[in-house]
Each structure stands twice: as C-alpha cells, then as structure tokens.
Coordinates of C-alpha atoms in Angstrom, one line a residue:
X1 CA -36.6 -20.2 -50.9
X2 CA -38.9 -18.5 -47.7
X3 CA -40.0 -15.4 -49.8
X4 CA -40.0 -12.4 -47.7
X5 CA -43.5 -10.0 -48.7
X6 CA -42.9 -6.0 -47.5
X7 CA -44.2 -3.3 -47.7
X8 CA -41.4 -1.3 -49.5
X9 CA -39.9 1.1 -46.2
X10 CA -36.9 0.3 -44.1
X11 CA -39.0 -0.6 -41.2
X12 CA -41.6 -3.2 -43.6
X13 CA -37.6 -4.1 -44.1
X14 CA -36.3 -4.2 -40.9
X15 CA -39.6 -6.5 -39.4
X16 CA -39.1 -8.7 -42.2
X17 CA -35.3 -9.2 -41.4
X18 CA -36.1 -9.5 -37.9
X19 CA -38.2 -12.6 -39.3
X20 CA -35.4 -14.0 -40.8
X21 CA -32.4 -13.9 -38.9
X22 CA -34.9 -15.3 -36.0
X23 CA -35.0 -18.4 -37.8
X24 CA -31.6 -18.4 -39.5
X25 CA -33.4 -18.1 -43.2
X26 CA -29.5 -17.3 -45.0
X27 CA -29.9 -14.7 -48.0
X28 CA -29.2 -16.6 -50.4
X29 CA -32.9 -18.5 -49.2
X30 CA -34.5 -15.4 -49.5
X31 CA -36.7 -13.4 -52.5
X32 CA -38.1 -10.5 -51.4
X33 CA -41.1 -8.5 -52.6
X34 CA -42.7 -5.4 -52.5
X35 CA -46.2 -6.0 -51.7
X36 CA -48.6 -4.7 -54.8
X37 CA -45.3 -5.4 -57.6
X38 CA -46.0 -6.4 -60.2
X39 CA -43.2 -8.0 -60.9
X40 CA -42.7 -10.5 -58.7
X41 CA -39.8 -11.6 -56.9
X42 CA -37.1 -9.8 -56.9
X43 CA -33.9 -10.9 -58.0
X44 CA -31.2 -11.7 -56.7
X45 CA -27.7 -10.5 -57.3
X46 CA -25.4 -12.5 -58.4
X47 CA -22.7 -12.1 -56.6
X48 CA -21.0 -14.2 -54.2
X49 CA -22.6 -15.3 -51.2
X50 CA -20.4 -15.4 -48.4
X51 CA -19.6 -18.6 -46.7
X52 CA -21.9 -18.5 -43.5
X53 CA -20.3 -18.4 -39.9
X54 CA -21.5 -20.8 -37.2
X55 CA -22.0 -18.4 -34.8
X56 CA -25.6 -17.5 -33.7
X57 CA -27.1 -15.2 -35.1
X58 CA -28.4 -11.7 -32.8
X59 CA -29.8 -8.9 -33.9
X60 CA -27.4 -6.5 -32.2
X61 CA -26.1 -4.2 -34.8
X62 CA -24.3 -1.0 -36.0
X63 CA -26.6 2.2 -35.5
X64 CA -24.8 2.8 -38.3
X65 CA -26.2 0.0 -40.3
X66 CA -29.7 1.3 -39.4
X67 CA -29.3 4.6 -40.7
X68 CA -27.4 3.0 -43.8
X69 CA -30.7 1.3 -44.0
X70 CA -33.4 4.4 -44.0
X71 CA -31.4 5.8 -47.0
X72 CA -31.1 2.6 -49.4
X73 CA -34.8 1.9 -48.3
X74 CA -34.7 5.0 -51.2
X75 CA -33.3 3.9 -53.6
X76 CA -34.6 2.4 -56.9
X77 CA -32.7 -0.3 -57.2
X78 CA -34.7 -3.7 -57.0
X79 CA -31.8 -5.9 -55.3
X80 CA -31.7 -3.0 -52.9
X81 CA -33.6 -4.8 -50.4
X82 CA -31.4 -8.2 -50.6
X83 CA -28.1 -6.5 -50.1
X84 CA -28.6 -4.9 -47.4
X85 CA -29.4 -8.3 -46.2
X86 CA -26.8 -10.0 -46.7
X87 CA -24.7 -7.4 -45.0
X88 CA -27.2 -8.0 -42.2
X89 CA -26.4 -11.4 -42.2
X90 CA -22.3 -11.2 -41.9
X91 CA -23.2 -8.2 -39.5
X92 CA -25.0 -10.6 -37.0
X93 CA -22.6 -13.9 -38.0
X94 CA -18.9 -13.2 -36.8
X95 CA -18.3 -9.6 -38.6
X96 CA -19.2 -7.1 -36.7
X97 CA -17.3 -4.4 -38.4
X98 CA -18.1 -5.2 -42.0
X99 CA -18.8 -1.6 -42.1
X100 CA -15.5 -0.5 -42.3
X101 CA -14.4 -2.4 -44.8
X102 CA -15.2 -0.6 -48.2
X103 CA -14.3 -1.7 -50.2
X104 CA -15.8 -5.5 -49.6
X105 CA -18.4 -6.2 -52.7
X106 CA -21.5 -6.3 -50.1
X107 CA -21.0 -2.8 -48.4
X108 CA -19.5 -0.7 -51.7
X109 CA -22.8 -0.9 -52.9
X110 CA -24.6 0.5 -50.5
X111 CA -22.3 3.0 -49.5
X112 CA -23.2 3.9 -53.1
X113 CA -26.2 4.1 -53.0
X114 CA -26.1 5.5 -49.5
X115 CA -24.8 8.2 -51.3
X116 CA -26.6 8.6 -54.5
X117 CA -29.9 9.1 -52.1
X118 CA -27.6 11.7 -50.1
X119 CA -27.0 13.5 -53.5
X120 CA -30.7 13.3 -54.1
X121 CA -32.1 15.0 -51.5
X122 CA -29.2 17.4 -52.3
X123 CA -30.4 18.3 -55.5
X124 CA -34.9 17.9 -54.0
X125 CA -33.5 21.6 -51.5
X126 CA -31.6 23.2 -54.3
X127 CA -34.2 23.3 -57.4
X128 CA -37.9 23.0 -55.7
X129 CA -40.1 25.8 -56.9
X130 CA -43.2 26.3 -54.9
X131 CA -46.1 27.6 -56.8
X132 CA -48.3 29.8 -55.1
X133 CA -51.6 28.5 -55.4
X134 CA -55.3 30.1 -53.8
X135 CA -57.2 28.5 -51.3
X136 CA -60.5 28.8 -48.9
X137 CA -57.9 29.5 -45.6
X138 CA -55.5 31.3 -47.5
X139 CA -52.1 30.7 -50.4
X140 CA -50.5 27.7 -50.2
X141 CA -47.9 26.7 -52.4
X142 CA -47.5 23.9 -54.0
X143 CA -44.2 22.5 -55.6
X144 CA -44.2 19.4 -58.4
X145 CA -40.4 17.5 -58.3
X146 CA -39.5 14.9 -60.3
X147 CA -36.8 13.2 -58.2
X148 CA -34.3 10.2 -59.2
X149 CA -35.1 8.0 -56.1
X150 CA -38.1 7.9 -53.1
X151 CA -36.0 10.9 -51.1
X152 CA -39.1 12.6 -50.3
X153 CA -39.8 11.6 -46.5
X154 CA -35.8 12.7 -46.0
X155 CA -36.1 15.6 -47.7
X156 CA -39.3 17.9 -46.1
X157 CA -38.0 18.2 -43.0
X158 CA -36.1 20.7 -43.9
X159 CA -38.7 22.3 -45.6
X160 CA -40.7 22.6 -42.6
X161 CA -37.8 23.8 -40.7
X162 CA -37.9 26.6 -43.0
X163 CA -41.1 27.3 -44.0
X164 CA -42.8 26.5 -40.2
X165 CA -45.5 29.6 -40.7
X166 CA -46.6 28.9 -44.1
X167 CA -48.7 25.7 -45.8
X168 CA -47.2 24.2 -48.7
X169 CA -47.1 20.5 -50.4
X170 CA -44.6 19.2 -52.4
X171 CA -45.9 16.4 -54.7
X172 CA -43.9 14.2 -56.0
X173 CA -44.1 10.7 -58.1
X174 CA -43.6 8.5 -55.6
X175 CA -44.1 10.4 -52.3
X176 CA -46.1 13.7 -51.0
X177 CA -45.4 15.3 -48.6
X178 CA -48.2 18.3 -47.0
X179 CA -47.2 21.2 -44.0
X180 CA -50.0 22.3 -42.5
X181 CA -48.5 24.8 -40.0
X182 CA -48.5 22.1 -37.8
X183 CA -47.9 18.9 -39.0
X184 CA -45.8 17.4 -41.6
X185 CA -48.0 13.7 -43.7
X186 CA -46.4 12.0 -45.7
X187 CA -48.9 10.6 -48.3
X188 CA -48.6 8.7 -51.7
X189 CA -46.8 10.2 -54.7
X190 CA -49.3 11.7 -57.7
X191 CA -49.5 12.0 -61.1
X192 CA -47.6 15.9 -62.4
X193 CA -50.5 18.1 -62.1
X194 CA -51.0 21.4 -63.5
X195 CA -50.4 24.4 -62.0
X196 CA -49.7 27.7 -63.8
X197 CA -47.3 29.8 -63.2
X198 CA -47.4 32.4 -60.6
X199 CA -44.9 35.6 -60.2
X200 CA -42.5 34.4 -58.2
X201 CA -41.3 32.2 -60.9
X202 CA -40.9 35.9 -63.2
X203 CA -38.8 36.9 -60.4
X204 CA -36.6 33.8 -60.2
X205 CA -36.0 34.6 -64.4
X206 CA -35.2 38.0 -63.4
X207 CA -32.4 37.2 -60.8
X208 CA -30.8 34.7 -63.1
X209 CA -30.5 36.3 -65.6
X210 CA -29.2 39.5 -63.4
X211 CA -26.5 36.7 -62.0
X212 CA -25.8 34.5 -64.5
X213 CA -21.8 35.3 -64.8
X214 CA -21.2 35.2 -69.1
X215 CA -17.3 35.1 -68.4
X216 CA -17.5 31.9 -65.9
X217 CA -19.6 29.5 -68.7
X218 CA -18.5 25.6 -67.6
X219 CA -21.6 24.1 -70.0
X220 CA -20.3 20.5 -68.1
X221 CA -19.9 21.5 -64.6
X222 CA -24.1 23.5 -64.9
X223 CA -24.7 20.1 -66.9
X224 CA -23.9 18.4 -63.4
X225 CA -24.9 20.1 -60.5
X226 CA -28.1 21.5 -62.8
X227 CA -28.9 18.1 -64.6
X228 CA -31.4 18.4 -67.5
X229 CA -34.0 16.4 -65.7
X230 CA -34.2 19.1 -64.0
X231 CA -34.7 21.2 -66.1
X232 CA -38.2 21.3 -67.2
X233 CA -39.6 22.0 -63.8
X234 CA -36.9 25.2 -63.0
X235 CA -39.1 29.0 -64.0
X236 CA -35.4 30.5 -65.4
X237 CA -34.5 27.1 -67.6
X238 CA -35.7 28.4 -70.2
X239 CA -33.7 31.5 -69.7
X240 CA -30.8 28.9 -70.6
X241 CA -29.9 28.6 -73.8
X242 CA -30.1 32.0 -74.8
X243 CA -28.0 32.9 -72.2
X244 CA -25.3 30.6 -73.2
X245 CA -26.1 31.9 -77.4
X246 CA -25.2 35.5 -76.2
X247 CA -22.4 34.4 -73.5
X248 CA -19.4 35.4 -75.5
X249 CA -20.8 38.7 -77.3
X250 CA -21.8 39.7 -74.6
X251 CA -17.8 38.8 -72.2
X252 CA -16.7 40.5 -75.5
X253 CA -18.9 42.9 -74.6
X254 CA -17.5 43.2 -70.8
X255 CA -14.1 43.6 -72.0
X256 CA -14.8 46.9 -73.9
X257 CA -16.9 48.6 -71.8
X258 CA -13.6 47.9 -69.0
X259 CA -10.5 49.3 -71.2
X260 CA -13.3 52.1 -71.8
X261 CA -13.8 53.1 -68.4
X262 CA -9.5 52.0 -67.4
X263 CA -8.3 55.3 -65.8
X264 CA -5.8 56.5 -68.6
X265 CA -2.9 56.1 -66.6
X266 CA -3.7 52.5 -65.9
X267 CA -4.1 52.2 -69.9
X268 CA -0.8 53.8 -70.6
X269 CA 0.4 51.1 -67.8
X270 CA -0.5 48.8 -69.6
X271 CA 0.0 49.9 -73.1
X272 CA 3.1 46.8 -73.0
X273 CA 6.2 49.5 -71.8
X274 CA 8.9 46.8 -70.5
X275 CA 9.4 49.3 -68.3
X276 CA 6.6 48.0 -66.0
X277 CA 6.0 45.2 -63.6
X278 CA 4.6 42.0 -65.6
X279 CA 2.1 42.2 -62.7
X280 CA 1.8 45.4 -61.8
X281 CA -1.2 45.7 -59.0
X282 CA -4.1 48.1 -58.4
X283 CA -2.8 50.3 -56.5
X284 CA -5.3 53.1 -56.2
X285 CA -7.4 52.7 -53.3
X286 CA -11.8 53.2 -53.9
X287 CA -13.2 56.0 -52.9
X288 CA -15.5 54.3 -50.2
X289 CA -16.2 50.8 -50.0
X290 CA -19.6 49.2 -52.1
X291 CA -22.4 51.1 -49.9
X292 CA -24.6 48.1 -47.5
X293 CA -28.3 47.3 -48.3
X294 CA -30.9 49.1 -47.0
X295 CA -33.2 46.9 -45.8
X296 CA -36.6 49.0 -44.5
X297 CA -33.5 51.3 -42.9
X298 CA -31.2 48.2 -41.2
X299 CA -27.4 48.3 -43.5
X300 CA -27.1 45.5 -44.4
X301 CA -23.3 44.3 -45.0
X302 CA -22.5 41.5 -46.7
X303 CA -19.0 39.9 -47.0
X304 CA -16.7 36.8 -46.4
X305 CA -14.8 34.9 -43.8
X306 CA -11.3 35.8 -45.7
X307 CA -10.0 37.5 -48.9
X308 CA -7.1 35.5 -48.6
X309 CA -8.1 31.8 -48.6
X310 CA -4.8 30.3 -51.2
X311 CA -7.7 28.1 -53.1
X312 CA -9.3 32.1 -54.1
X313 CA -6.1 33.1 -55.1
X314 CA -6.0 30.8 -58.3
X315 CA -5.6 33.5 -60.6
X316 CA -8.1 34.5 -62.4
X317 CA -10.7 33.1 -60.7
X318 CA -12.0 36.4 -58.0
X319 CA -9.0 38.3 -58.6
X320 CA -7.8 39.4 -61.7
X321 CA -4.5 39.5 -63.1
X322 CA -2.2 41.9 -61.6
X323 CA -4.0 41.9 -58.7
X324 CA -0.8 39.5 -56.4
X325 CA 0.6 41.1 -53.1
X326 CA -1.3 41.6 -50.3
X327 CA -2.0 45.3 -50.5
X328 CA -3.6 45.3 -53.9
X329 CA -6.0 42.0 -53.4
X330 CA -7.4 44.1 -49.9
X331 CA -8.2 47.0 -52.0
X332 CA -10.2 44.7 -54.8
X333 CA -11.6 42.8 -52.1
X334 CA -13.2 45.8 -50.5
X335 CA -14.2 47.4 -54.2
X336 CA -15.8 44.6 -54.0
X337 CA -17.7 44.2 -50.7
X338 CA -18.7 46.4 -47.7
X339 CA -17.9 43.6 -45.1
X340 CA -14.8 41.3 -44.6
X341 CA -14.2 38.9 -41.3
X342 CA -10.4 38.7 -40.6
X343 CA -10.0 34.7 -39.4
X344 CA -5.8 34.6 -39.4
X345 CA -6.4 36.7 -36.3
X346 CA -7.6 33.3 -34.7
X347 CA -4.9 31.3 -35.1
X348 CA -2.2 34.6 -34.6
X349 CA -2.2 37.3 -32.0
X350 CA -2.4 40.5 -34.4
X351 CA -0.3 43.3 -34.5
X352 CA -0.6 47.2 -34.5
X353 CA 1.5 47.4 -36.9
X354 CA -0.8 44.7 -40.0
X355 CA -4.1 46.1 -38.2
X356 CA -2.5 49.8 -39.7
X357 CA -1.7 48.6 -42.9
X358 CA -5.7 47.2 -43.0
X359 CA -7.3 50.0 -42.1
X360 CA -4.6 52.1 -44.5
X361 CA -6.0 49.8 -47.4
X362 CA -9.6 49.9 -47.3
X363 CA -11.5 52.0 -47.9
X364 CA -14.2 54.5 -46.1
X365 CA -16.6 52.7 -45.4
X366 CA -15.8 49.5 -45.6
X367 CA -15.8 47.6 -41.8
X368 CA -13.4 44.7 -40.8
X369 CA -15.4 42.0 -38.4
X370 CA -12.4 40.9 -35.9
X371 CA -12.3 36.9 -35.4
X372 CA -11.3 36.1 -31.1
X373 CA -7.3 34.2 -30.9
X374 CA -7.9 31.0 -29.7
X375 CA -6.9 31.5 -25.9
X376 CA -9.7 34.3 -25.9
X377 CA -12.6 31.8 -25.9
X378 CA -10.8 28.1 -24.8
X379 CA -9.4 26.6 -28.2
X380 CA -6.2 24.7 -28.1
X381 CA -2.9 27.1 -28.9
X382 CA -0.3 26.3 -30.9
X383 CA 2.4 27.8 -28.4
X384 CA 4.9 28.7 -31.2
X385 CA 2.6 30.9 -33.2
X386 CA 2.4 32.5 -30.0
X387 CA 4.2 36.0 -29.6
X388 CA 7.7 35.6 -27.4
X389 CA 6.4 38.1 -24.5
X390 CA 3.8 35.4 -23.9
X391 CA 5.6 32.7 -24.3
X392 CA 7.8 33.6 -21.4
X393 CA 4.7 33.7 -19.1
X394 CA 4.2 30.3 -20.0
X395 CA 4.7 27.8 -17.0
X396 CA 7.6 24.9 -17.0
X397 CA 4.4 22.6 -17.3
X398 CA 3.2 23.6 -20.5
X399 CA 6.6 25.2 -22.3
X400 CA 7.3 23.1 -23.9
X401 CA 4.2 21.3 -25.2
X402 CA 3.4 21.6 -29.1
X403 CA -0.3 22.3 -28.2
X404 CA -1.7 23.5 -25.4
X405 CA -5.4 24.1 -24.3
X406 CA -6.4 27.5 -23.5
X407 CA -8.0 26.6 -20.2
X408 CA -5.0 25.9 -19.4
X409 CA -3.2 28.4 -19.7
X410 CA -2.7 30.2 -16.0
X411 CA -4.9 33.7 -15.8
X412 CA -2.3 36.0 -16.5
X413 CA -1.1 34.4 -19.0
X414 CA -5.2 34.3 -20.5
X415 CA -5.1 38.7 -19.2
X416 CA -1.3 39.2 -21.1
X417 CA -3.4 37.4 -24.5
X418 CA -6.7 39.7 -24.0
X419 CA -4.9 42.6 -23.7
X420 CA -2.7 42.5 -26.4
X421 CA -5.0 41.1 -29.2
X422 CA -7.1 44.0 -28.3
X423 CA -4.7 46.4 -28.0
X424 CA -3.2 45.5 -31.8
X425 CA -6.7 46.6 -33.1
X426 CA -6.3 50.3 -31.9
X427 CA -5.5 51.4 -35.8
X428 CA -8.7 49.9 -37.0
X429 CA -11.1 51.5 -33.9
X430 CA -9.4 54.9 -34.6
X431 CA -10.3 54.5 -38.9
X432 CA -13.9 53.7 -37.9
X433 CA -12.9 50.8 -39.7
X434 CA -13.6 47.8 -37.0
X435 CA -16.6 46.4 -36.6
X436 CA -16.7 43.3 -34.2
X437 CA -15.6 41.2 -32.1
X438 CA -15.9 37.4 -32.7
X439 CA -16.3 34.8 -29.9
X440 CA -16.6 32.0 -31.5
X441 CA -16.7 29.2 -28.6
X442 CA -15.2 25.2 -29.1
X443 CA -18.2 22.7 -29.5
X444 CA -16.7 21.3 -26.4
X445 CA -18.3 24.7 -24.4
X446 CA -21.9 22.9 -24.0
X447 CA -24.5 24.7 -21.8
X448 CA -23.4 23.8 -17.4
X449 CA -22.9 27.0 -14.7
X450 CA -19.1 27.5 -15.4
X451 CA -19.7 27.8 -19.2
X452 CA -22.0 31.0 -18.1
X453 CA -19.6 32.2 -16.0
X454 CA -16.8 32.0 -18.5
X455 CA -19.6 33.9 -20.6
X456 CA -19.5 36.4 -18.0
X457 CA -16.3 37.5 -17.3
X458 CA -15.3 37.7 -21.7
X459 CA -17.5 40.6 -21.0
X460 CA -15.6 41.9 -18.2
X461 CA -12.5 41.5 -19.9
X462 CA -14.4 43.4 -22.3
X463 CA -15.9 47.1 -21.0
X464 CA -13.3 48.8 -21.9
X465 CA -14.1 47.7 -25.5
X466 CA -17.9 47.9 -25.2
X467 CA -17.0 51.5 -23.2
X468 CA -15.6 52.3 -26.6
X469 CA -18.4 52.1 -28.3
X470 CA -17.2 47.9 -29.8
X471 CA -19.5 45.4 -29.6
X472 CA -18.8 40.8 -29.1
X473 CA -20.7 39.0 -30.9
X474 CA -20.6 35.2 -29.4
X475 CA -21.2 31.9 -32.1
X476 CA -21.8 28.5 -30.0
X477 CA -21.4 24.9 -31.1
X478 CA -22.6 22.5 -29.3
X479 CA -26.7 22.2 -30.0
X480 CA -27.5 21.5 -26.2
X481 CA -27.3 25.4 -26.2
X482 CA -30.2 26.0 -28.3
X483 CA -32.6 23.0 -26.7
X484 CA -35.8 23.6 -26.5
X485 CA -35.7 23.7 -22.8
X486 CA -32.2 25.9 -22.8
X487 CA -33.0 28.0 -26.0
X488 CA -34.8 31.1 -24.4
X489 CA -32.4 30.8 -20.9
X490 CA -29.8 30.6 -24.0
X491 CA -30.7 34.0 -25.6
X492 CA -31.4 36.3 -22.4
X493 CA -28.1 34.9 -21.2
X494 CA -26.2 37.1 -24.6
X495 CA -28.6 39.7 -24.3
X496 CA -28.7 40.3 -20.4
X497 CA -24.4 40.7 -21.4
X498 CA -24.7 42.6 -23.9
X499 CA -23.5 39.8 -26.8
X500 CA -24.5 40.2 -30.3
X501 CA -25.9 36.8 -30.8
X502 CA -24.0 35.1 -34.4
X503 CA -27.1 33.3 -36.5
X504 CA -25.5 30.3 -37.7
X505 CA -26.3 27.7 -40.7
X506 CA -24.3 25.4 -41.0
X507 CA -23.9 21.0 -41.7
X508 CA -27.2 19.5 -40.0
X509 CA -26.7 16.4 -37.4
X510 CA -23.8 17.0 -35.7
X511 CA -23.0 17.8 -31.8
X512 CA -21.3 21.2 -33.3
X513 CA -24.4 22.0 -35.6
X514 CA -26.5 24.5 -33.5
X515 CA -30.4 25.1 -35.7
X516 CA -30.6 28.1 -37.4
X517 CA -32.1 30.6 -35.1
X518 CA -33.0 34.1 -36.1
X519 CA -33.2 36.1 -33.2
X520 CA -31.5 39.0 -32.8
X521 CA -30.1 40.0 -28.6
X522 CA -28.3 43.2 -29.7
X523 CA -30.5 46.4 -30.8
X524 CA -27.2 47.5 -32.3
X525 CA -26.5 43.9 -35.1
X526 CA -27.2 40.9 -35.2
X527 CA -24.2 38.5 -36.9
X528 CA -25.1 35.4 -39.4
X529 CA -22.6 32.8 -40.0
X530 CA -23.2 30.8 -43.2
X531 CA -21.0 27.6 -43.0
X532 CA -22.3 25.5 -46.0
X533 CA -23.7 22.9 -45.3
X534 CA -21.1 19.8 -46.3
X535 CA -21.6 17.4 -44.0
X536 CA -19.2 14.3 -44.4
X537 CA -16.6 17.1 -44.1
X538 CA -17.9 19.1 -40.9
X539 CA -16.3 17.5 -38.3
X540 CA -14.2 15.1 -39.6
X541 CA -10.1 15.8 -39.3
X542 CA -9.0 17.6 -43.4
X543 CA -5.8 17.8 -44.7
X544 CA -6.7 21.6 -46.2
X545 CA -9.1 23.7 -43.6
X546 CA -11.1 25.0 -46.7
X547 CA -12.0 21.5 -47.8
X548 CA -14.9 20.9 -44.6
X549 CA -16.4 24.4 -46.0
X550 CA -16.3 23.1 -49.3
X551 CA -19.6 23.8 -50.2
X552 CA -21.5 26.5 -52.7
X553 CA -25.1 27.3 -51.7
X554 CA -27.4 26.8 -54.6
X555 CA -30.3 30.0 -55.5
X556 CA -32.9 27.5 -54.0
X557 CA -31.1 27.8 -50.4
X558 CA -30.4 31.5 -50.2
X559 CA -33.4 32.6 -51.2
X560 CA -35.1 30.6 -48.7
X561 CA -32.4 32.4 -46.2
X562 CA -33.4 35.5 -46.4
X563 CA -37.0 36.0 -45.2
X564 CA -35.3 34.9 -41.7
X565 CA -32.8 37.3 -42.4
X566 CA -35.1 40.3 -43.2
X567 CA -37.2 39.8 -40.4
X568 CA -33.9 40.4 -38.4
X569 CA -33.3 43.3 -40.7
X570 CA -36.3 44.9 -39.2
X571 CA -35.1 44.6 -35.3
X572 CA -31.7 46.2 -35.2
X573 CA -29.5 48.5 -36.7
X574 CA -27.5 46.5 -39.1
X575 CA -26.1 43.1 -40.0
X576 CA -23.4 41.1 -40.6
X577 CA -24.3 38.2 -43.5
X578 CA -20.2 36.7 -43.5
X579 CA -20.5 34.0 -45.4
X580 CA -17.5 31.3 -43.7
X581 CA -17.8 28.3 -47.5
X582 CA -14.8 30.2 -48.0
X583 CA -13.1 26.9 -50.4
X584 CA -12.2 28.8 -54.0
X585 CA -14.7 31.6 -54.9
X586 CA -17.7 29.7 -53.0
X587 CA -18.2 32.7 -50.7
X588 CA -18.0 35.8 -53.1
X589 CA -20.1 33.9 -55.7
X590 CA -22.6 33.4 -52.3
X591 CA -22.4 36.9 -50.9
X592 CA -22.9 38.5 -54.6
X593 CA -25.9 36.4 -55.4
X594 CA -27.9 36.6 -51.8
X595 CA -26.8 40.3 -52.1
X596 CA -28.4 40.2 -55.4
X597 CA -31.4 38.7 -54.4
X598 CA -32.0 41.2 -51.0
X599 CA -31.2 44.0 -53.7
X600 CA -34.4 42.5 -55.7
X601 CA -37.1 42.1 -53.1
X602 CA -36.0 45.1 -52.1
X603 CA -36.9 47.1 -55.6
X604 CA -40.0 44.3 -55.6
X605 CA -41.3 45.9 -52.2
X606 CA -40.7 49.9 -53.1
X607 CA -42.6 49.6 -56.7
X608 CA -45.5 47.2 -54.8
X609 CA -45.1 43.9 -56.9
X610 CA -45.4 40.9 -54.7
X611 CA -41.6 39.3 -54.0
X612 CA -41.4 36.1 -53.9
X613 CA -38.2 35.3 -51.9
X614 CA -40.3 34.3 -48.7
X615 CA -42.3 31.0 -50.3

C-alpha cells in the first residue's frame, strides 16, 4: 500500500497524482492522507475498482477534469481524493471519454460533489453580510460565514470585482480571504469572531420587512433556497418567524383593503352577475405609469424584458385573476412598472398597427425600449417570419432556406428590413412613449476593423432616427471587447458614434459573457441589462428559451449591484434597468426588489442616515 500525503489542495493532489501515475500505482494500492489529519489514512471507497488497462498511462487529461478537481477538492467528503484518482487512472488508461458517461459509478459522485460546491458558492455570494469595523486607515468590512464546504477561494473573486475600492475580509472556519484594495490574500480559517451589528444591519431588516410579501409565503421553498443553517448570520433572519406568523392576517387585511378601494363599477361587475364574462379584464387604463426613481436628478426606470413570457402568464403568479388578454396584461404591467423592453421584435418585424396598440394601451409616462430585429444585428433569421414584401426580395440562393444569417442577405434586403422596422415604430414615437432601440450583437461579433465598420454603418442607418431625438443602445456579447487592451477603445468608439453603452450582468465564465462595466457613453442615457447568472444553460441549447434565464437574483446580489448603478446615474440624465431573467416571476420580483433597495437608499441619504448599500 502506498500512502500519499497531501496538503488538502487541488494543486497538492495533482502533484501527488502525477507521481503515482509515473510509478504506475493503481488506485486500490493508494491510501490518501491530508497532512496533519489526526484520523490517519483516509478510508477507501467500497465501490468495485475498475479493471486496469494494459495501456501505458500518460499525464494528458481533458481540461474539464482539471476544472473538476478544483471544485471537488473543496468538498468535505474524505473519499474525494480517492474518487478523483480512480477517475484519473481510468482517463489515462484507455478511457479518455470517461467524463462523458454521466451515469458511470466513478463519474456520478464527482459530478454530485461539484454540483454541491457550485451551490455552496452561490449561497456564499447570496448570504454573506458585511459589518463595518473601524481601522487605522479608515473603515473596513468583515463578514463571517459558515459554509458546508471549503469554497471561499472559489467565491472570493466575485467580491473583489464588486468591492474593488473597499477593504474587506471574509472569515470562515476553513479559510479566510482579505482584500486590501489591491491584492487578494487567502489565509487559514478562524473561529467565529465577536462582531457588533452596524447600521447596515438595520437597513437589511427594514428592507426585508418592506419587500416581504405575505401572499406568497412558501415556507418549504424558502428553507430550500435559504437553509436554516444560514439564518444565524443573517441580520434579517430574526424577522422571519414574526413575518410568517403574521402573514395570514396581513393577507386578509390586503384583500379587505383591495375590496374597499375597488371602484364601485368594478365591485358591481364582480358581484356575481350572470351576464358578465367569467374573466373580465381590467378595461380602464391607469392615468399615469409609476414614476421613475429619482437618483440625484437622474430618472431611473426599472422593468423587465417581457410582459408576455408564457411562464409569467400562470394565473395568479404575477397577473391577477381576470387579467388574461394581451390588452389587460399590458395595462396591468404598466400600472406596476414605468418601463418594459419589447423583445418579440427581435424575432418578428413589428407593424405600425401593433405599435399603435402598444401606445394606446400604455399610460402616460410609460416607456417602451425596443429590441432590434435579427436582420439588423447579424443574427440568424427565420425566413418564414419575414414579411411577404421582404421574402419577395430574397435572392434564389437563400429564398428556400429555413434560416439564413443576416450577413448573407443582400444589402438592399437589409436596408428594407431597417426601414420596415423603424417606420413601424412611428406610433410609439408620436405618443412620446418610445424609449431606445437596443442593438444586441451576437457573440461571434468580435473586435475587428470590420466590426467597427458594422457599428458605423448601423449608426448611419439611424441618421433620421437620431435627428428625431431618439437614441440607440449597443450590447456587445463577446468578452474580447472588454479585454484590458481594448476596453477603453471600445467605449470610446461607442461614445464617438453616440451609442448608449449597455452595461451587462450575465453568467460568468463564458466567451459570450462580458464583464460588468458600469460606464456610460452617452450623457442622456445608460442601460443596465441583467440576464441572471445561470451558467449551466447560458451557452447550451435549451428547448424553452426561458430556461436559459431561470435565475432569481438574491437580495445581496441586488444590493451589490445598486452602488455602481447609482454611480452611473449621477453621470447621466436617465438609466434603464432591465431584468432579462424572464422565467416565471423572477424578473418582475427582482425589479420590485431592486427598486425598493434604491428607494430605501435614497430615503436614508435624504434623512442623513448611513446607508449600507455600498457594502
């Protein structure tokens, strides 16, 4: 039996594993031990050992396995080292595609461990709460967290990006992370520190009580998302039992208030008349949309990227009973939010008739941002969805194709698509409810001279659009645009072309994920689009589009986003915050929540109190 003593890190395990492979030591002949572990050699797994191949082992393994070791090494299962070596042995002895067999008895446990680590990283991001402590060099912030696994090294980089200008430390029983404003240092774990609460905890309690919805109490779901073991470190946790206990009476009170406040004609119509429709929609338009938030004179509008996603239309989820027609849904949505982004125009060119209905059904003060059609940004186009007039212009080489890249269309067809799109929005423009045009370029639109020319050509096509006082925004979807050597040039190009820069928050780790870059390129407007952070579906084909965006931001994540949004707002006249995590009520709920955080922050500032939003 060969004993392998390691330091408990992925790098230490890899070094030991390389030595064992070089000596051709099979898994069943290795006992793994972490230096300093009082329990001695780790127990071997009882699963049957795979038969050994006669192939000569090599050190070549898939990159996916290296990434897997980084996550599995953080798990607290003592058998993790042995399981990793068994998989490595098989990968290097005739089974190079082993990881593709998800049901394999050596692969499945590793995948489950990695999934548990990803989940714990998410929980750490969501439930860390910083407390301010005084220091010789000014204030610093300290957080204590008790994860189930040693995930701090994986989770800390996000806090570096979010709080780059602050000094902070995150302490856990397994490890600690310290950021001094310039360098991240990882150290050993510590015992629970004695820290006093600060004003930020009062802010969290006030905010949580404000956004708690007694009509949506789902205790089991809440405990699944926020397990009880985290509650002791959350300043808002003491409120939860009281809020749950009072929820039934608060729901009854809400229903009674709604009944009393209902206009007389609506109460009569709903009183049981046999003549009425069983799902009579709200027919009266609100006088005005909700007012935008005022951040130091900047109008901040918050909304979502759709009001018609099928997962949002489940009765009672967002829309009340009886709000079941397109007209009623838009009117109800516009009574809740001052902004919406129309994304259906990406798939099908709009018509003036439909745009006129949007303008008619939305109240004064409501704003529509409109997403450009695929032909305008180089995406694939479904030819069957093009208007007949455009289909007749298609050359024979593509006329019979089901899908065609917009770049493959002749210039006169592209010109016609642009004219059709912009002309159709005239009713919105005339109503004063037209916001900005969103040009979202595909992920294969990478930095190059040709791409810069493409942006210039788009701006030229929008000459009359800008002359009418409208704006257009650009969302780039490849991270190379924001590489250190190109970031300033990218933003300068957008500024020269008078394009609004779209600030993006999206799942990390993909080529199509650009870094969160809170910089405005136009004095009138900035746009923040929040796609969620569901990494596993971001670049994976899905049967239902909303699955890609099935991610609900936590209150902590929203709080982290507010300071950079407010900072941008102080530099422009308006900001549009658009939640594109349009799955069920995730987007609408997050829109309500971030608006409440911004509103509460402003109230604290005006009252002279401290705010904790920039923690």
